[in-house]
Short mmCIF file of C-alpha atoms in Angstrom, two decimals:
data_model
loop_
_atom_site.label_atom_id
_atom_site.label_comp_id
_atom_site.label_asym_id
_atom_site.label_seq_id
_atom_site.Cartn_x
_atom_site.Cartn_y
_atom_site.Cartn_z
CA MET A 1 0.00 0.00 0.00
CA ALA A 2 2.78 2.39 0.93
CA LEU A 3 4.59 1.64 -2.32
CA ARG A 4 1.47 2.23 -4.43
CA ARG A 5 0.81 5.52 -2.67
CA PHE A 6 4.42 6.56 -3.16
CA SER A 7 4.27 5.88 -6.89
CA HIS A 8 0.93 7.67 -7.15
CA ILE A 9 2.12 10.91 -5.62
CA SER A 10 5.70 10.94 -6.86
CA ALA A 11 5.23 13.40 -9.73
CA VAL A 12 3.48 16.05 -7.64
CA PHE A 13 5.70 15.40 -4.67
CA LEU A 14 8.78 15.83 -6.85
CA LEU A 15 7.59 19.18 -8.16
CA THR A 16 6.54 20.36 -4.71
CA ILE A 17 9.78 19.46 -2.96
CA TYR A 18 11.96 20.59 -5.83
CA ARG A 19 10.29 23.97 -5.84
CA ALA A 20 10.69 24.15 -2.06
CA ILE A 21 14.40 23.45 -2.05
CA SER A 22 15.06 25.57 -5.13
CA LEU A 23 16.75 22.79 -7.06
CA VAL A 24 14.73 23.46 -10.17
CA SER A 25 12.46 26.26 -11.28
CA VAL A 26 8.95 24.85 -11.48
CA ASP A 27 5.61 26.63 -11.38
CA LEU A 28 2.90 24.43 -9.97
CA PRO A 29 -0.52 25.05 -11.53
CA ASP A 30 -3.30 26.23 -9.26
CA THR A 31 -5.33 23.17 -10.15
CA LEU A 32 -3.58 19.83 -10.47
CA PRO A 33 -5.02 16.84 -12.36
CA LEU A 34 -6.80 14.63 -9.85
CA GLY A 35 -5.12 11.60 -11.37
CA LEU A 36 -1.74 12.87 -10.14
CA LEU A 37 -2.77 14.22 -6.81
CA ASP A 38 -3.09 12.44 -3.49
CA LEU A 39 -4.44 15.27 -1.33
CA ASP A 40 -3.83 13.31 1.86
CA ILE A 41 -0.10 13.39 1.24
CA VAL A 42 0.30 16.79 -0.35
CA ASP A 43 -1.61 18.41 2.49
CA LYS A 44 1.16 17.18 4.80
CA ILE A 45 3.81 19.31 3.09
CA HIS A 46 4.03 22.85 4.45
CA LEU A 47 6.02 25.45 2.57
CA ASP A 48 4.65 28.65 4.10
CA PRO A 49 7.13 30.89 5.96
CA ASP A 50 5.08 30.83 9.16
CA THR A 51 5.57 27.07 9.42
CA THR A 52 9.16 26.82 8.22
CA THR A 53 10.20 29.65 10.56
CA GLN A 54 8.89 27.69 13.55
CA PHE A 55 11.23 24.85 12.62
CA SER A 56 14.24 27.06 11.91
CA ILE A 57 15.21 27.56 15.56
CA ASP A 58 15.69 25.21 18.48
CA TYR A 59 15.79 25.37 22.28
CA GLY A 60 19.30 26.81 22.28
CA GLN A 61 18.26 29.83 20.17
CA LEU A 62 21.91 30.29 19.22
CA SER A 63 21.47 29.84 15.49
CA GLN A 64 18.79 29.71 12.83
CA ALA A 65 18.42 27.69 9.64
CA ALA A 66 15.15 27.39 7.79
CA PRO A 67 14.07 24.20 6.06
CA ALA A 68 12.49 24.47 2.64
CA ALA A 69 9.52 22.44 3.82
CA VAL A 70 7.98 20.85 6.89
CA TYR A 71 6.42 17.41 6.55
CA CYS A 72 3.66 16.30 8.92
CA PRO A 73 3.23 12.53 8.59
CA SER A 74 0.32 10.59 10.02
CA SER A 75 2.08 7.21 9.94
CA PRO A 76 5.56 5.69 9.71
CA ASP A 77 4.65 4.70 6.13
CA ASP A 78 4.44 8.40 5.29
CA ILE A 79 7.96 8.96 6.61
CA ALA A 80 9.30 5.96 4.72
CA ALA A 81 7.71 7.28 1.51
CA LEU A 82 9.39 10.66 2.00
CA VAL A 83 12.83 9.19 2.68
CA ARG A 84 12.54 6.68 -0.16
CA PHE A 85 11.54 9.48 -2.46
CA ALA A 86 14.55 11.59 -1.41
CA TYR A 87 16.89 8.63 -1.79
CA THR A 88 15.72 7.68 -5.30
CA SER A 89 15.42 11.22 -6.65
CA PRO A 90 18.20 12.40 -8.98
CA ARG A 91 18.60 15.55 -6.88
CA TYR A 92 18.12 14.35 -3.33
CA PHE A 93 17.43 16.57 -0.30
CA THR A 94 18.27 16.21 3.38
CA ILE A 95 15.76 15.25 6.06
CA ALA A 96 15.73 15.89 9.81
CA ALA A 97 13.30 14.23 12.20
CA ARG A 98 12.36 16.75 14.87
CA GLY A 99 10.63 15.97 18.14
CA ARG A 100 10.59 18.78 20.69
CA GLY A 101 13.43 20.69 19.08
CA HIS A 102 15.35 20.54 22.36
CA SER A 103 18.76 20.59 20.70
CA VAL A 104 20.88 23.65 21.43
CA ARG A 105 23.20 23.84 18.41
CA GLY A 106 20.93 23.18 15.46
CA GLN A 107 21.26 19.40 15.56
CA ALA A 108 17.58 19.06 14.53
CA PHE A 109 17.88 21.48 11.60
CA ALA A 110 17.62 20.62 7.90
CA PRO A 111 18.84 23.78 6.16
CA GLY A 112 17.16 23.96 2.77
CA GLY A 113 15.81 20.44 3.24
CA VAL A 114 12.75 18.90 4.87
CA VAL A 115 12.02 18.74 8.59
CA VAL A 116 9.73 15.90 9.67
CA ASP A 117 7.43 17.05 12.45
CA MET A 118 7.41 13.83 14.48
CA ALA A 119 4.64 15.07 16.76
CA SER A 120 2.24 14.63 13.85
CA LEU A 121 2.52 10.86 14.18
CA GLY A 122 0.74 10.84 17.51
CA ARG A 123 -1.94 13.47 16.90
CA GLY A 124 -5.41 12.05 17.40
CA ARG A 125 -4.09 8.53 18.00
CA ALA A 126 -4.29 6.48 21.18
CA ASP A 127 -2.40 3.44 19.88
CA ARG A 128 1.16 4.74 19.97
CA ILE A 129 1.94 3.63 23.56
CA ASN A 130 1.18 0.00 24.42
CA VAL A 131 2.14 -2.00 27.52
CA SER A 132 2.55 -5.76 27.12
CA SER A 133 4.66 -8.75 28.18
CA ASP A 134 6.30 -11.85 26.80
CA ASP A 135 4.64 -15.10 27.83
CA ALA A 136 7.71 -16.91 29.06
CA PRO A 137 9.63 -15.73 30.86
CA ALA A 138 7.48 -12.84 32.05
CA ARG A 139 9.07 -9.67 30.72
CA TRP A 140 7.06 -6.48 30.75
CA TYR A 141 7.72 -3.77 28.22
CA VAL A 142 6.14 -0.75 26.58
CA ASP A 143 6.06 -0.14 22.83
CA ALA A 144 6.25 3.63 22.40
CA GLY A 145 6.25 5.67 19.20
CA GLY A 146 9.45 7.58 18.59
CA GLU A 147 7.42 10.81 18.72
CA GLN A 148 5.93 10.09 22.15
CA LEU A 149 6.97 12.13 25.18
CA TRP A 150 8.49 10.27 28.11
CA ILE A 151 5.97 11.88 30.46
CA ASP A 152 3.16 10.27 28.44
CA VAL A 153 4.97 6.93 28.50
CA LEU A 154 5.16 7.24 32.28
CA HIS A 155 1.47 8.02 32.64
CA GLU A 156 0.50 5.02 30.52
CA THR A 157 2.82 2.53 32.21
CA LEU A 158 1.73 3.63 35.69
CA LYS A 159 -1.79 2.54 34.79
CA HIS A 160 -0.35 -1.00 34.87
CA GLY A 161 1.72 -0.45 38.00
CA LEU A 162 4.89 -0.39 35.90
CA THR A 163 7.60 2.08 34.94
CA PRO A 164 10.70 2.36 32.75
CA ARG A 165 13.91 1.97 34.75
CA SER A 166 16.03 4.79 33.38
CA TRP A 167 15.11 8.39 32.65
CA ALA A 168 16.29 11.76 31.44
CA ASP A 169 15.93 14.59 33.95
CA TYR A 170 13.36 16.28 31.73
CA LEU A 171 10.45 14.05 30.70
CA HIS A 172 8.89 16.32 28.08
CA LEU A 173 11.26 15.04 25.42
CA THR A 174 10.59 12.40 22.79
CA VAL A 175 11.50 8.75 23.00
CA GLY A 176 13.33 8.86 19.68
CA GLY A 177 15.19 12.02 20.63
CA THR A 178 16.77 10.79 23.85
CA LEU A 179 17.50 7.31 22.45
CA SER A 180 19.40 8.92 19.57
CA ASN A 181 21.77 10.40 22.15
CA ALA A 182 21.78 8.18 25.26
CA GLY A 183 19.28 9.51 27.80
CA ILE A 184 20.96 10.11 31.15
CA SER A 185 19.90 10.95 34.66
CA GLY A 186 20.59 9.97 38.24
CA GLN A 187 19.27 6.41 37.77
CA ALA A 188 21.90 5.57 35.13
CA PHE A 189 24.49 4.39 37.68
CA ARG A 190 22.15 1.50 38.51
CA HIS A 191 20.30 0.78 35.26
CA GLY A 192 22.50 2.39 32.64
CA PRO A 193 21.31 5.16 30.30
CA GLN A 194 17.98 4.86 28.54
CA ILE A 195 19.62 3.22 25.52
CA SER A 196 20.68 0.30 27.76
CA ASN A 197 17.03 -0.44 28.50
CA VAL A 198 15.69 -0.97 24.98
CA TYR A 199 14.67 -4.38 23.65
CA GLU A 200 13.68 -3.54 20.08
CA LEU A 201 13.33 -0.70 17.58
CA ASP A 202 11.45 0.10 14.38
CA VAL A 203 13.71 2.26 12.23
CA ILE A 204 13.34 3.96 8.85
CA THR A 205 16.78 4.04 7.26
CA GLY A 206 18.23 6.65 4.94
CA LYS A 207 17.12 4.49 2.02
CA GLY A 208 13.50 4.52 3.17
CA ASP A 209 13.55 0.90 4.35
CA MET A 210 11.41 0.10 7.40
CA ILE A 211 13.42 -2.30 9.59
CA THR A 212 12.71 -3.90 12.94
CA CYS A 213 15.93 -4.48 14.87
CA SER A 214 17.07 -5.83 18.23
CA ARG A 215 20.09 -7.51 19.81
CA GLU A 216 19.14 -10.66 17.93
CA GLU A 217 17.75 -9.27 14.65
CA ASN A 218 19.55 -6.69 12.49
CA SER A 219 21.74 -6.08 15.52
CA ASP A 220 24.21 -3.82 13.71
CA LEU A 221 21.45 -1.29 13.05
CA PHE A 222 20.06 -1.68 16.58
CA TYR A 223 23.38 -0.92 18.24
CA GLY A 224 24.21 1.80 15.74
CA VAL A 225 20.96 3.74 16.10
CA LEU A 226 21.09 3.80 19.92
CA GLY A 227 23.27 6.82 20.63
CA GLY A 228 23.82 7.23 16.87
CA LEU A 229 22.72 10.88 16.66
CA GLY A 230 20.08 10.11 14.03
CA GLN A 231 22.67 9.13 11.41
CA PHE A 232 21.35 5.72 10.38
CA GLY A 233 17.62 5.97 10.70
CA ILE A 234 14.53 7.56 12.21
CA ILE A 235 13.16 5.74 15.26
CA THR A 236 9.41 5.24 14.90
CA ARG A 237 8.96 2.71 17.73
CA ALA A 238 10.98 1.60 20.73
CA ARG A 239 10.31 -1.39 22.97
CA ILE A 240 11.44 -0.34 26.44
CA SER A 241 11.92 -2.55 29.49
CA LEU A 242 9.67 -2.03 32.51
CA GLU A 243 9.75 -2.87 36.21
CA PRO A 244 7.22 -2.56 39.07
CA ALA A 245 6.64 1.10 39.83
CA PRO A 246 7.24 2.62 43.26
CA GLN A 247 4.60 4.88 44.75
CA ARG A 248 6.68 7.29 46.78
CA VAL A 249 10.16 8.80 46.86
CA ARG A 250 12.29 9.95 49.79
CA TRP A 251 14.11 12.87 48.17
CA LEU A 252 17.30 14.24 49.75
CA HIS A 253 19.48 17.32 49.33
CA LEU A 254 22.85 17.13 51.12
CA VAL A 255 25.19 20.14 51.17
CA TYR A 256 29.00 19.90 51.02
CA THR A 257 31.75 22.48 51.23
CA ASN A 258 34.52 19.99 50.44
CA PHE A 259 34.67 18.73 46.86
CA ASP A 260 36.68 15.62 47.69
CA MET A 261 34.10 14.49 50.24
CA PHE A 262 31.30 15.31 47.82
CA THR A 263 32.73 13.13 45.04
CA ARG A 264 33.84 10.38 47.44
CA ASP A 265 30.31 10.07 48.79
CA GLN A 266 28.80 10.04 45.30
CA GLU A 267 31.15 7.24 44.28
CA MET A 268 30.34 5.27 47.40
CA LEU A 269 26.60 5.62 46.76
CA ILE A 270 26.79 4.41 43.15
CA SER A 271 28.73 1.34 44.29
CA LYS A 272 25.77 0.20 46.44
CA LEU A 273 23.66 -1.39 43.74
CA GLU A 274 21.62 -3.66 46.00
CA LYS A 275 20.73 -1.45 48.95
CA GLY A 276 21.13 2.27 48.72
CA PHE A 277 19.97 5.24 46.71
CA ASP A 278 17.98 4.74 43.50
CA TYR A 279 19.05 8.11 42.14
CA VAL A 280 22.28 10.09 42.60
CA GLU A 281 23.14 13.45 41.08
CA GLY A 282 25.12 16.48 42.20
CA ARG A 283 25.63 20.11 41.35
CA LEU A 284 27.76 23.17 41.96
CA LEU A 285 26.16 26.14 43.71
CA LYS A 286 27.21 29.73 44.22
CA GLY A 287 25.37 32.27 46.33
CA LYS A 288 23.19 33.69 43.57
CA ASP A 289 22.29 30.18 42.36
CA VAL A 290 20.51 29.43 45.64
CA SER A 291 16.81 30.18 45.84
CA SER A 292 13.75 28.75 47.51
CA SER A 293 11.89 26.09 45.55
CA SER A 294 9.25 23.44 45.94
CA PHE A 295 11.90 21.46 47.81
CA ILE A 296 13.89 24.02 49.79
CA ALA A 297 12.00 26.39 52.06
CA GLU A 298 12.94 30.07 52.06
CA GLU A 299 14.50 29.86 55.53
CA ASP A 300 16.70 26.92 54.52
CA SER A 301 17.69 28.53 51.24
CA GLU A 302 19.00 31.53 53.18
CA LYS A 303 21.19 29.20 55.26
CA ILE A 304 22.55 27.56 52.13
CA LYS A 305 23.16 30.92 50.46
CA LEU A 306 25.18 32.16 53.43
CA LEU A 307 27.27 29.01 53.31
CA ALA A 308 27.86 29.44 49.58
CA ASP A 309 28.90 33.07 50.07
CA GLU A 310 31.29 32.05 52.84
CA PHE A 311 33.06 29.32 50.82
CA GLY A 312 32.68 30.84 47.36
CA ALA A 313 31.14 27.64 46.06
CA ILE A 314 29.41 24.64 47.60
CA TYR A 315 28.16 21.31 46.31
CA LEU A 316 24.74 19.71 46.52
CA LEU A 317 24.35 15.94 46.47
CA GLU A 318 20.84 15.03 45.37
CA GLY A 319 19.63 11.53 46.16
CA ALA A 320 16.40 9.57 46.17
CA VAL A 321 15.08 6.28 47.52
CA TYR A 322 11.98 4.74 45.94
CA TYR A 323 9.39 2.78 47.92
CA VAL A 324 5.80 1.58 48.04
CA GLN A 325 3.51 2.09 51.01
CA ALA A 326 3.81 -1.56 52.06
CA THR A 327 7.58 -1.23 52.39
CA ALA A 328 7.75 2.31 53.73
CA SER A 329 9.77 1.10 56.72
CA MET A 330 12.66 0.43 54.34
CA VAL A 331 13.07 4.16 53.91
CA TYR A 332 14.43 4.38 57.42
CA GLN A 333 17.50 2.55 56.15
CA VAL A 334 18.37 5.91 54.65
CA GLU A 335 19.16 7.19 58.13
CA SER A 336 21.91 4.60 58.62
CA LEU A 337 23.28 5.36 55.17
CA LEU A 338 23.39 9.08 55.90
CA LYS A 339 25.67 8.36 58.86
CA GLN A 340 28.31 7.19 56.39
CA LEU A 341 28.25 10.47 54.46
CA SER A 342 30.30 13.63 55.05
CA PHE A 343 27.88 16.46 54.27
CA VAL A 344 27.85 19.60 56.41
CA PRO A 345 26.06 18.84 59.72
CA GLY A 346 22.64 20.45 59.79
CA PHE A 347 22.49 20.68 56.01
CA ALA A 348 20.55 17.55 55.12
CA PHE A 349 17.10 18.25 53.75
CA THR A 350 14.52 15.56 52.99
CA LYS A 351 11.08 15.43 51.52
CA ASP A 352 8.63 12.67 50.62
CA VAL A 353 6.92 13.07 47.26
CA SER A 354 4.99 10.96 44.79
CA TYR A 355 7.01 8.97 42.25
CA ILE A 356 5.59 10.92 39.31
CA GLY A 357 6.11 14.20 41.15
CA PHE A 358 9.79 13.36 41.60
CA LEU A 359 10.37 12.31 38.00
CA ASP A 360 8.59 15.38 36.61
CA ARG A 361 10.29 17.79 39.03
CA VAL A 362 12.31 19.64 36.37
CA HIS A 363 9.26 20.42 34.28
CA GLU A 364 7.39 21.62 37.36
CA GLU A 365 10.16 24.04 38.29
CA ASP A 366 10.62 25.04 34.65
CA THR A 367 6.93 25.90 34.38
CA LYS A 368 7.18 28.17 37.42
CA GLN A 369 10.26 29.92 36.08
CA SER A 370 8.90 30.36 32.57
CA SER A 371 6.07 32.49 33.92
CA THR A 372 8.61 35.08 35.07
CA GLU A 373 11.51 34.41 32.68
CA HIS A 374 11.98 36.60 29.63
CA GLU A 375 11.12 34.81 26.39
CA ASP A 376 14.42 35.65 24.72
CA VAL A 377 16.52 33.25 26.81
CA LEU A 378 19.41 31.42 25.15
CA HIS A 379 20.86 28.08 26.24
CA PRO A 380 24.55 27.69 25.33
CA TRP A 381 24.74 24.30 27.04
CA PHE A 382 27.87 22.19 27.22
CA ASN A 383 28.22 18.61 28.47
CA LEU A 384 31.30 16.47 29.06
CA PHE A 385 32.05 12.93 30.20
CA ARG A 386 35.41 12.62 31.93
CA PRO A 387 37.24 9.93 33.95
CA LYS A 388 36.90 9.79 37.72
CA SER A 389 40.64 10.19 38.38
CA ARG A 390 40.74 13.64 36.77
CA ILE A 391 37.67 15.12 38.39
CA ARG A 392 39.64 16.79 41.20
CA HIS A 393 41.88 18.46 38.64
CA PHE A 394 38.80 19.69 36.81
CA GLU A 395 37.39 21.21 39.99
CA SER A 396 40.50 23.28 40.68
CA ALA A 397 41.05 24.43 37.09
CA VAL A 398 37.45 24.98 36.00
CA PHE A 399 35.11 25.49 38.94
CA LYS A 400 37.69 27.51 40.89
CA GLY A 401 39.49 28.80 37.81
CA ILE A 402 37.69 29.44 34.51
CA LEU A 403 34.26 29.80 36.15
CA LYS A 404 35.53 31.51 39.31
CA ASN A 405 33.91 34.88 38.64
CA ASN A 406 30.59 33.52 37.39
CA ASN A 407 27.96 34.23 40.03
CA PRO A 408 25.42 32.94 39.39
CA VAL A 409 27.16 30.12 37.57
CA GLY A 410 23.86 28.62 36.40
CA LEU A 411 22.95 24.97 36.59
CA VAL A 412 26.14 22.88 36.78
CA LEU A 413 25.61 19.14 37.12
CA ILE A 414 28.32 16.81 38.46
CA TYR A 415 27.64 13.12 39.03
CA PRO A 416 29.19 9.71 38.28
CA PHE A 417 28.26 6.65 36.21
CA ASN A 418 29.34 3.03 36.29
CA LYS A 419 30.85 2.22 32.91
CA ASN A 420 29.69 -1.42 33.05
CA LYS A 421 26.08 -0.25 32.80
CA TRP A 422 26.71 1.08 29.29
CA ASP A 423 26.70 -1.28 26.31
CA ASP A 424 29.92 -0.73 24.39
CA LYS A 425 28.37 -2.00 21.16
CA MET A 426 26.12 1.04 21.01
CA SER A 427 27.22 4.21 19.25
CA ALA A 428 27.26 6.46 22.34
CA ALA A 429 30.85 7.50 23.11
CA ILE A 430 32.14 7.43 26.69
CA PRO A 431 35.66 7.56 28.21
CA ASP A 432 37.53 4.26 27.94
CA GLU A 433 40.07 4.69 30.70
CA GLU A 434 38.25 3.87 33.95
CA GLU A 435 35.27 2.01 35.37
CA VAL A 436 33.72 5.19 36.81
CA PHE A 437 33.34 8.41 34.87
CA TYR A 438 31.57 11.71 35.55
CA THR A 439 29.19 13.83 33.58
CA ILE A 440 29.75 17.58 33.83
CA GLY A 441 26.82 19.59 32.52
CA LEU A 442 27.12 23.37 32.23
CA LEU A 443 23.53 24.44 31.55
CA PRO A 444 23.30 28.23 31.87
CA SER A 445 20.51 30.52 30.78
CA ALA A 446 21.95 33.41 28.81
CA THR A 447 21.06 36.62 27.03
CA ARG A 448 21.97 37.95 23.60
CA GLU A 449 24.59 40.06 25.34
CA ASN A 450 26.46 37.41 27.34
CA TRP A 451 26.03 34.04 25.63
CA GLU A 452 29.20 34.39 23.57
CA TYR A 453 31.20 35.06 26.74
CA LEU A 454 29.86 31.84 28.26
CA ASP A 455 30.56 29.98 25.02
CA LYS A 456 34.12 31.24 25.09
CA GLN A 457 34.52 29.77 28.57
CA HIS A 458 33.37 26.40 27.26
CA HIS A 459 36.08 26.54 24.61
CA GLU A 460 38.60 27.39 27.33
CA ILE A 461 37.53 24.25 29.18
CA LEU A 462 38.09 22.16 26.05
CA SER A 463 41.51 23.75 25.58
CA PHE A 464 42.39 22.94 29.18
CA CYS A 465 41.43 19.29 28.68
CA HIS A 466 43.50 19.05 25.50
CA GLN A 467 46.54 20.71 27.09
CA GLU A 468 46.42 18.44 30.13
CA GLY A 469 45.88 15.31 28.08
CA ILE A 470 42.60 14.56 29.84
CA GLU A 471 40.41 12.10 27.99
CA PHE A 472 36.86 13.36 27.58
CA LYS A 473 33.81 12.87 25.43
CA GLN A 474 31.20 15.47 24.72
CA TYR A 475 27.63 14.44 25.44
CA LEU A 476 25.28 16.01 22.88
CA PRO A 477 28.45 16.78 20.87
CA GLN A 478 28.92 19.99 18.90
CA TYR A 479 31.72 19.22 16.46
CA VAL A 480 31.95 20.52 12.89
CA THR A 481 35.01 18.76 11.41
CA GLU A 482 35.59 15.13 10.51
CA THR A 483 38.80 15.18 12.54
CA ASP A 484 36.89 16.08 15.68
CA TRP A 485 34.17 13.51 15.00
CA ARG A 486 36.77 10.84 14.33
CA LYS A 487 38.40 11.61 17.67
CA HIS A 488 35.04 11.70 19.43
CA PHE A 489 34.03 8.21 18.33
CA GLY A 490 37.58 6.88 18.61
CA ARG A 491 37.73 3.13 17.95
CA LYS A 492 34.00 3.20 17.04
CA TRP A 493 34.53 5.56 14.11
CA HIS A 494 35.27 2.84 11.55
CA VAL A 495 32.05 1.00 12.41
CA PHE A 496 30.13 4.28 12.45
CA VAL A 497 31.23 5.08 8.89
CA GLN A 498 30.43 1.56 7.73
CA LEU A 499 26.91 1.83 9.13
CA LYS A 500 26.43 5.21 7.46
CA ARG A 501 27.56 3.76 4.16
CA GLN A 502 25.14 0.85 4.54
CA TYR A 503 22.02 2.59 5.88
CA ASP A 504 22.28 6.22 4.72
CA PRO A 505 24.88 6.36 1.93
CA LYS A 506 23.60 9.67 0.55
CA ALA A 507 23.86 11.33 3.98
CA LEU A 508 20.21 12.40 3.90
CA LEU A 509 19.44 12.10 7.61
CA SER A 510 20.13 14.53 10.47
CA PRO A 511 22.32 16.99 8.55
CA GLY A 512 22.26 19.35 11.54
CA GLN A 513 24.72 17.09 13.37
CA ARG A 514 27.30 18.05 10.71
CA ILE A 515 29.03 14.66 10.76
CA PHE A 516 28.75 13.71 7.09
CA ALA A 517 28.54 16.63 4.66
CA THR A 518 28.65 14.56 1.46
CA PRO A 519 27.46 11.12 0.30
CA LEU A 520 29.69 8.18 1.12
#
């Protein structure tokens, strides 16, 4: 059916897209012969400036690049038809699948090409998130469309008393978007990133082929797509592992003035995989970064601010323990665990919240801030993975050096992962040297006036790492040269190129990543 439809519309589609991307000069008549026109498909192509402008900027707001057209599919078959058409056309065009547009450096752009509005797949449909299980052995999972938001996946799985194991901090992102990168949060030390918790994928390759893949079937594509930055295919469905859902969360904020104690305690907590915290993150705070929130009362925030002003910078260890009402007594084990930690006495803050309230905490705070925040806010974000042994060096040179005069410094995340929870066959690049590595996320909000200054600091940090010979990998990488990409993927680069040559040889997909500028 999809092939017949594709053949039926190809002539009009060719003219429409060609006119859009200015490859040929064609005037479409006001009235097209009905024999050539499939209105259902053509109506999904939007060329008007109002629409293309919406898709020419992303969350970062640091750059702008308009597509020639925006495509709003109603099914994966529609996407496959578009990609197959681009691949077989004599003058092909690039295609970018866009979910929430939460990239910060134009990674979801398709300059002069076609952006696929993935949200269109789920509009008016209730069949794009389905919870099920294998008969033997019992293995629960959810099949979620690549366009679905993680918050909606959570709501649906909770109806069955189940939940995915691993999350991103922000749940209002798409399944396909986070799986194309890795998907990290404070649960990753225990369960690995989100890509480590996928059983199966439906993928549309750069040739327009619709392929189901898993560890057992078409495994090269499966491993390549997970963390593959959209280079080998568009994820239209992911089968994600589930576990019994907790009901409540004991949420903790522990304040440190000593960086060595802060990192030592984090590393101890992520080593306790059987009994301990279910979530571990950390962050850097300066005086102007401290404010009251839904967690910290105004009186306590003043105490923390005074401490930050006294020491110049302090560190916040954020932890969580999940439980159900029937096992609420287990939460008291937290008290014995806290006795092993070296936070500042009197600076441990706890709160019990619902499981969904904890997971959706970032969106809740973001909603409150957006009501007072100016619309023209830029996000020059920068994320690094670096080995555990060099984290102390990073603190002295960056937090107390390059960023010394930044107050507020903005959101700065610092927390460790266990390397053995990441599948090395997947495309995501992490440091090779050690069994524990840290993520450092510099996530400031900026203005038109100061974002370039912050960006310059990020380049200084990269220069420092190069000069000191510190191995690192960028998460959500921002490279523009093949040399940098080759170094980023390291020993995985050869396989990465082979997969590109096999599944997207004309380099149609995700041009905004700027990895492959020409066909292979």
